C-alpha cells in the first residue's frame, strides 16, 4: 500500500475512534504509520491511549538479532515502546544478504533457517519486556503444540495469539486452549480477506462462496440493517475475539467499527458458528513461500492433505 493510502487510512481510523494499530516489520508500512502517529501526538493524541502491535520477521529469528529488529521497528514507528511484540511466524528463514527479505535459491525456494529454536527466541522476547521496549509479547500463526512448548517453558507467558480466524475457519480447538491458558486471541482475515489474490489462497477456500456474500450472513445483515462485514465482525467480537478489520476506504473504516450498538441473538451466533469448516476452511497456509512446508516448524502440516500437498507430518 503506498504511504499516502496508509496516511489516509490510519488518520481516518484514529479520527473515527480506532485505537489498536496492528503492523509488522514485513508489511513495510511502519514508517508511514510512524508519520501518522507523530502528527497525531503533535495534535495532542496521547501515547497511552493507543495500542500498537508489531512483529518479528521470519528472517530475523536468530536470538542475537531479535532486539535490533524491534529497535528498527521502533525507529520507523517513532516510538519508545510498542504495546505488543509478536513472533510473526513459527518457521524461520535465512535473511537475504542485501535486502530485508528471505534469501532464495535460484529455483525460487526460500532458504530455511533450520537452527531456529523457539525457546531461545522466547528468552530474547522476554528480555525485550524487561528492557521496556515492549509491554507484552505473543505469538502469531503458531499451532497448539508450538504454543504449549513456549507456554510451559517461559517466565513471561505469551499474552496473545494472532491467527487466521474467520467464519469458515473458527479455530475452536485453539480458542479452547487459549481460554484455558488465559491467552487472548486476535483474528486476522475476519472478512475472508476478499482482496487477497487467488494464488495465495488454499484451493478449498477458493471453492467456498466469498464470506461477505454468504447467504446466511446476508440474511442476518438484512435483519439488523447492517452490512455483512459488520455481522462477521460482531460475530467474532461477541465470541470474545479481537478483530483487525483492514480497509483503505474511510467509509468502510467508519462502518466496520459501528458494531458496538447492536448484538446478535444466541440463535444467530449459533447459525454463524455452524459455518465453521475447521481446518478445511483455512485461507492462508503460506505455501507462497516456496518450500516452507519443509521447515520442521511449519505449523499447518495436517491441513495440507486437503491441498494435495505431500509433506512429512512432524
Ligand atoms: P478495502 O481496503 O478496499 O476496503 P480481511 O481483514 O479479512 O483480510 O479483509 C480485508 C479486506 O477487506 C481489504 O482488502 C478491504 O478492502 C476489504 N474490506 C474491508 N472492509 C470491508 C467492507 N466493509 N466491505 C467490503 N470489503 C471490505
Coordinates of C-alpha atoms and ligand atoms in Angstrom, one line a residue:
X1 CA 0.0 0.0 0.0
X2 CA 1.5 3.4 -0.9
X3 CA 2.4 5.7 2.1
X4 CA -0.4 8.2 1.1
X5 CA -3.0 5.5 1.3
X6 CA -1.7 4.5 4.7
X7 CA -1.8 8.1 5.8
X8 CA -5.4 8.4 4.8
X9 CA -6.5 5.0 6.3
X10 CA -4.7 5.3 9.6
X11 CA -5.6 9.0 10.1
X12 CA -9.2 8.3 9.4
X13 CA -9.2 5.3 11.7
X14 CA -7.7 7.3 14.6
X15 CA -10.2 10.1 14.0
X16 CA -13.1 7.7 13.9
X17 CA -12.0 6.1 17.2
X18 CA -9.8 3.0 16.4
X19 CA -7.1 2.7 19.0
X20 CA -5.3 -0.5 18.1
X21 CA -2.9 -0.5 15.2
X22 CA -1.5 -3.9 14.1
X23 CA 1.5 -3.9 11.8
X24 CA 4.7 -6.0 11.2
X25 CA 8.2 -5.4 10.1
X26 CA 7.4 -7.4 6.9
X27 CA 4.4 -5.2 5.9
X28 CA 6.8 -2.4 5.0
X29 CA 4.4 0.2 6.4
X30 CA 5.8 1.0 9.8
X31 CA 7.5 4.2 8.6
X32 CA 4.2 5.6 7.1
X33 CA 2.3 4.6 10.3
X34 CA 5.1 6.4 12.4
X35 CA 4.5 9.6 10.5
X36 CA 0.7 9.5 11.1
X37 CA 1.4 8.8 14.8
X38 CA 3.7 11.7 15.1
X39 CA 1.1 14.0 13.6
X40 CA -1.5 12.5 16.0
X41 CA 0.7 13.0 19.1
X42 CA 1.6 16.6 17.9
X43 CA -2.1 17.4 17.8
X44 CA -2.5 16.2 21.4
X45 CA -3.2 12.5 21.0
X46 CA -1.8 10.5 24.0
X47 CA 0.5 7.6 23.6
X48 CA -1.2 5.7 26.4
X49 CA -4.5 5.7 24.5
X50 CA -3.0 3.8 21.6
X51 CA -2.2 0.1 21.4
X52 CA 0.5 -0.8 18.9
X53 CA 1.4 -4.3 17.8
X54 CA 4.3 -5.2 15.6
X55 CA 6.0 -8.4 14.7
X56 CA 9.4 -10.0 14.4
X57 CA 10.1 -11.1 10.8
X58 CA 10.8 -14.8 9.9
X59 CA 14.3 -13.8 8.6
X60 CA 15.1 -12.2 12.0
X61 CA 14.7 -15.1 14.3
X62 CA 18.4 -15.6 15.3
X63 CA 18.5 -14.8 19.0
X64 CA 21.3 -12.2 18.6
X65 CA 19.2 -10.2 16.1
X66 CA 15.9 -10.0 17.8
X67 CA 16.5 -6.8 19.9
X68 CA 17.8 -5.0 16.8
X69 CA 14.7 -5.9 14.8
X70 CA 12.4 -4.4 17.5
X71 CA 14.6 -1.3 17.7
X72 CA 14.4 -0.9 13.9
X73 CA 10.6 -1.2 14.1
X74 CA 10.5 1.4 17.0
X75 CA 12.6 3.8 15.0
X76 CA 10.3 3.5 12.0
X77 CA 7.2 3.9 14.2
X78 CA 8.7 6.9 16.0
X79 CA 8.0 5.2 19.3
X80 CA 9.9 4.4 22.5
X81 CA 7.9 1.2 23.1
X82 CA 5.2 -1.0 21.5
X83 CA 2.4 -2.5 23.4
X84 CA 2.9 -5.9 22.0
X85 CA 5.6 -7.7 20.0
X86 CA 4.7 -11.0 18.3
X87 CA 6.8 -13.6 16.7
X88 CA 5.2 -13.3 13.3
X89 CA 5.6 -17.0 12.2
X90 CA 6.9 -20.1 13.8
X91 CA 9.2 -21.0 10.9
X92 CA 12.4 -19.1 10.2
X93 CA 14.3 -18.1 7.0
X94 CA 17.8 -17.1 6.2
X95 CA 17.9 -13.3 5.5
X96 CA 19.0 -12.1 2.1
X97 CA 22.4 -10.6 2.2
X98 CA 21.3 -7.2 0.9
X99 CA 17.6 -6.8 1.4
X100 CA 15.2 -7.2 4.3
X101 CA 13.6 -10.4 2.9
X102 CA 14.2 -14.1 2.9
X103 CA 17.1 -15.4 0.9
X104 CA 16.1 -17.6 -2.1
X105 CA 17.7 -20.4 -4.1
X106 CA 17.8 -20.0 -7.9
X107 CA 14.7 -22.1 -8.3
X108 CA 12.7 -19.6 -6.1
X109 CA 12.6 -21.8 -2.9
X110 CA 13.2 -19.9 0.3
X111 CA 16.3 -20.7 2.3
X112 CA 15.1 -22.2 5.6
X113 CA 16.8 -21.3 8.8
X114 CA 16.7 -24.8 10.4
X115 CA 18.5 -23.6 13.6
X116 CA 15.6 -21.6 14.9
X117 CA 14.9 -22.6 18.4
X118 CA 11.6 -21.3 19.8
X119 CA 12.7 -21.4 23.5
X120 CA 15.9 -19.4 22.8
X121 CA 14.0 -16.9 20.7
X122 CA 11.4 -16.5 23.5
X123 CA 14.1 -15.9 26.1
X124 CA 15.1 -12.9 23.9
X125 CA 11.5 -11.8 23.6
X126 CA 11.3 -11.8 27.5
X127 CA 14.3 -9.6 27.6
X128 CA 12.5 -7.0 25.4
X129 CA 9.8 -6.7 28.0
X130 CA 12.3 -6.3 30.8
X131 CA 14.1 -3.6 28.8
X132 CA 10.8 -1.7 28.4
X133 CA 10.8 -1.9 24.6
X134 CA 7.5 -3.8 24.6
X135 CA 4.8 -4.1 27.2
X136 CA 3.8 -7.6 26.2
X137 CA 4.9 -10.4 24.0
X138 CA 3.0 -13.0 22.0
X139 CA 2.8 -15.3 19.0
X140 CA 1.3 -15.4 15.6
X141 CA 0.5 -18.3 13.3
X142 CA 1.8 -20.9 15.9
X143 CA 0.0 -24.2 16.3
X144 CA -1.1 -25.8 19.5
X145 CA 2.0 -27.8 20.3
X146 CA 4.3 -24.8 19.4
X147 CA 2.3 -22.6 21.7
X148 CA 2.3 -25.1 24.6
X149 CA 6.1 -25.6 24.3
X150 CA 6.6 -21.9 24.8
X151 CA 3.9 -21.6 27.5
X152 CA 5.4 -24.4 29.6
X153 CA 9.0 -23.2 29.3
X154 CA 8.7 -19.5 29.8
X155 CA 9.0 -17.0 32.6
X156 CA 6.8 -14.4 30.8
X157 CA 3.8 -16.2 29.2
X158 CA 2.6 -15.3 25.7
X159 CA -0.3 -12.8 26.3
X160 CA -1.8 -13.1 22.9
X161 CA -2.0 -15.4 19.8
X162 CA -2.8 -13.9 16.5
X163 CA -4.2 -16.3 13.9
X164 CA -6.4 -16.5 10.8
X165 CA -9.9 -16.8 12.2
X166 CA -12.9 -16.3 10.1
X167 CA -16.4 -17.9 9.9
X168 CA -15.2 -20.8 7.7
X169 CA -12.2 -21.5 10.0
X170 CA -13.2 -20.7 13.5
X171 CA -10.2 -22.3 15.3
X172 CA -12.3 -23.9 18.1
X173 CA -9.6 -26.2 19.5
X174 CA -7.1 -23.4 19.6
X175 CA -9.6 -21.0 21.1
X176 CA -10.4 -23.5 23.9
X177 CA -6.7 -23.9 24.6
X178 CA -6.1 -20.2 24.7
X179 CA -9.0 -19.7 27.1
X180 CA -7.6 -22.4 29.4
X181 CA -4.3 -20.6 29.5
X182 CA -5.7 -17.0 29.6
X183 CA -4.2 -16.1 26.3
X184 CA -6.2 -13.6 24.3
X185 CA -6.9 -14.4 20.6
X186 CA -6.7 -11.9 17.8
X187 CA -8.2 -12.8 14.4
X188 CA -6.9 -11.8 11.0
X189 CA -9.0 -12.3 7.9
X190 CA -12.3 -12.0 9.7
X191 CA -13.9 -10.8 6.5
X192 CA -12.4 -13.6 4.5
X193 CA -9.6 -11.4 3.1
X194 CA -11.7 -10.5 -0.1
X195 CA -8.7 -8.5 -1.5
X196 CA -6.2 -11.4 -1.5
X197 CA -5.2 -12.9 -4.8
X198 CA -6.3 -16.4 -5.7
X199 CA -2.9 -18.0 -5.9
X200 CA -2.2 -17.1 -2.3
X201 CA -5.4 -18.8 -1.1
X202 CA -5.9 -22.5 -0.4
X203 CA -7.7 -24.4 -3.2
X204 CA -10.5 -25.3 -0.8
X205 CA -11.1 -21.8 0.4
X206 CA -11.3 -20.7 -3.3
X207 CA -14.2 -23.2 -3.8
X208 CA -16.3 -21.7 -1.0
X209 CA -18.6 -18.7 -1.6
X210 CA -17.0 -15.4 -0.5
X211 CA -17.7 -14.9 3.1
X212 CA -19.1 -11.4 2.5
X213 CA -21.6 -12.9 0.0
X214 CA -22.6 -15.9 2.1
X215 CA -26.4 -16.1 2.1
X216 CA -26.7 -16.8 5.8
X217 CA -24.6 -13.8 6.6
X218 CA -26.6 -11.6 4.2
X219 CA -29.9 -12.7 5.8
X220 CA -28.7 -11.8 9.3
X221 CA -27.3 -8.5 8.0
X222 CA -30.6 -7.5 6.4
X223 CA -32.5 -8.4 9.6
X224 CA -30.3 -6.0 11.6
X225 CA -30.0 -3.4 8.8
X226 CA -26.2 -3.8 8.9
X227 CA -23.5 -4.8 6.4
X228 CA -22.3 -8.4 6.0
X229 CA -18.9 -7.1 7.2
X230 CA -20.4 -5.7 10.4
X231 CA -22.2 -9.0 11.1
X232 CA -18.9 -11.0 10.6
X233 CA -17.0 -8.6 12.9
X234 CA -19.8 -8.6 15.5
X235 CA -19.9 -12.4 15.5
X236 CA -16.2 -12.6 16.3
X237 CA -16.3 -9.9 18.9
X238 CA -19.3 -11.4 20.6
X239 CA -17.4 -14.7 20.8
X240 CA -14.6 -12.8 22.7
X241 CA -12.1 -12.4 19.8
X242 CA -10.1 -9.3 19.0
X243 CA -10.6 -8.3 15.3
X244 CA -8.4 -6.3 12.9
X245 CA -10.6 -5.1 10.1
X246 CA -8.4 -3.6 7.5
X247 CA -9.6 -1.2 4.9
X248 CA -8.3 1.7 2.8
X249 CA -11.7 3.3 2.4
X250 CA -12.7 5.8 5.1
X251 CA -16.4 5.0 4.7
X252 CA -15.8 1.2 5.3
X253 CA -13.4 2.1 8.1
X254 CA -16.2 4.0 9.8
X255 CA -18.9 1.3 9.3
X256 CA -16.6 -1.5 10.4
X257 CA -16.3 -0.1 13.9
X258 CA -20.1 0.5 14.2
X259 CA -20.6 -2.9 15.8
X260 CA -21.0 -2.0 19.4
X261 CA -24.6 -0.7 19.3
X262 CA -26.3 -3.9 18.3
X263 CA -26.0 -7.6 19.2
X264 CA -26.6 -10.9 17.5
X265 CA -29.1 -13.3 19.1
X266 CA -28.0 -16.6 20.5
X267 CA -29.6 -18.3 17.5
X268 CA -27.8 -16.1 15.1
X269 CA -24.5 -16.7 16.8
X270 CA -25.2 -20.4 16.6
X271 CA -26.1 -20.1 12.9
X272 CA -22.8 -18.3 12.2
X273 CA -20.9 -20.8 14.4
X274 CA -22.2 -23.5 12.1
X275 CA -20.5 -22.0 9.1
X276 CA -17.2 -23.4 10.5
X277 CA -15.4 -25.9 8.4
X278 CA -12.4 -26.2 10.7
X279 CA -9.0 -26.5 9.1
X280 CA -10.7 -27.2 5.7
X281 CA -11.9 -23.6 5.7
X282 CA -8.3 -22.2 6.1
X283 CA -7.5 -19.4 3.6
X284 CA -3.8 -19.0 4.2
X285 CA -1.2 -21.7 4.6
X286 CA 1.9 -19.7 3.5
X287 CA 2.9 -22.0 0.6
X288 CA 3.6 -18.9 -1.4
X289 CA 7.0 -19.1 0.3
X290 CA 8.1 -22.0 -1.9
X291 CA 9.4 -24.9 0.2
X292 CA 8.2 -23.5 3.6
X293 CA 6.3 -26.7 4.3
X294 CA 9.7 -28.5 4.7
X295 CA 10.6 -26.4 7.7
X296 CA 10.4 -28.5 10.9
X297 CA 8.3 -25.7 12.5
X298 CA 5.9 -25.4 9.6
X299 CA 2.6 -25.2 11.6
X300 CA -0.1 -26.5 9.3
X301 CA 1.2 -29.8 8.1
X302 CA -2.0 -31.6 8.9
X303 CA -4.0 -29.2 6.8
X304 CA -2.0 -29.8 3.6
X305 CA -3.8 -33.1 2.9
X306 CA -6.7 -31.0 1.7
X307 CA -4.5 -29.3 -0.8
X308 CA -2.9 -32.4 -2.3
X309 CA 0.5 -31.3 -1.0
X310 CA 2.5 -34.1 0.5
X311 CA 4.8 -33.4 3.4
X312 CA 6.3 -35.3 6.3
X313 CA 4.0 -34.6 9.2
X314 CA 6.2 -33.6 12.2
Ligands
LIG1 P1 -10.6 -2.2 1.0 O1 -9.2 -1.8 1.5 O2 -10.7 -2.0 -0.5 O3 -11.7 -1.7 1.8 P2 -9.5 -9.1 5.9 O4 -9.4 -8.3 7.2 O5 -10.4 -10.3 6.0 O6 -8.2 -9.5 5.4 O7 -10.2 -8.2 4.9 C1 -9.5 -7.0 4.4 C2 -10.0 -6.7 3.1 O8 -11.5 -6.5 3.2 C3 -9.5 -5.5 2.5 O9 -9.0 -5.8 1.2 C4 -10.6 -4.5 2.4 O10 -10.6 -3.8 1.1 C5 -11.9 -5.3 2.5 N1 -12.9 -4.7 3.3 C6 -12.8 -4.1 4.5 N2 -13.9 -3.7 5.0 C7 -14.9 -4.0 4.1 C8 -16.3 -3.9 4.0 N3 -16.9 -3.3 5.0 N4 -16.9 -4.4 2.9 C9 -16.2 -5.0 1.9 N5 -14.9 -5.2 1.9 C10 -14.2 -4.7 3.0

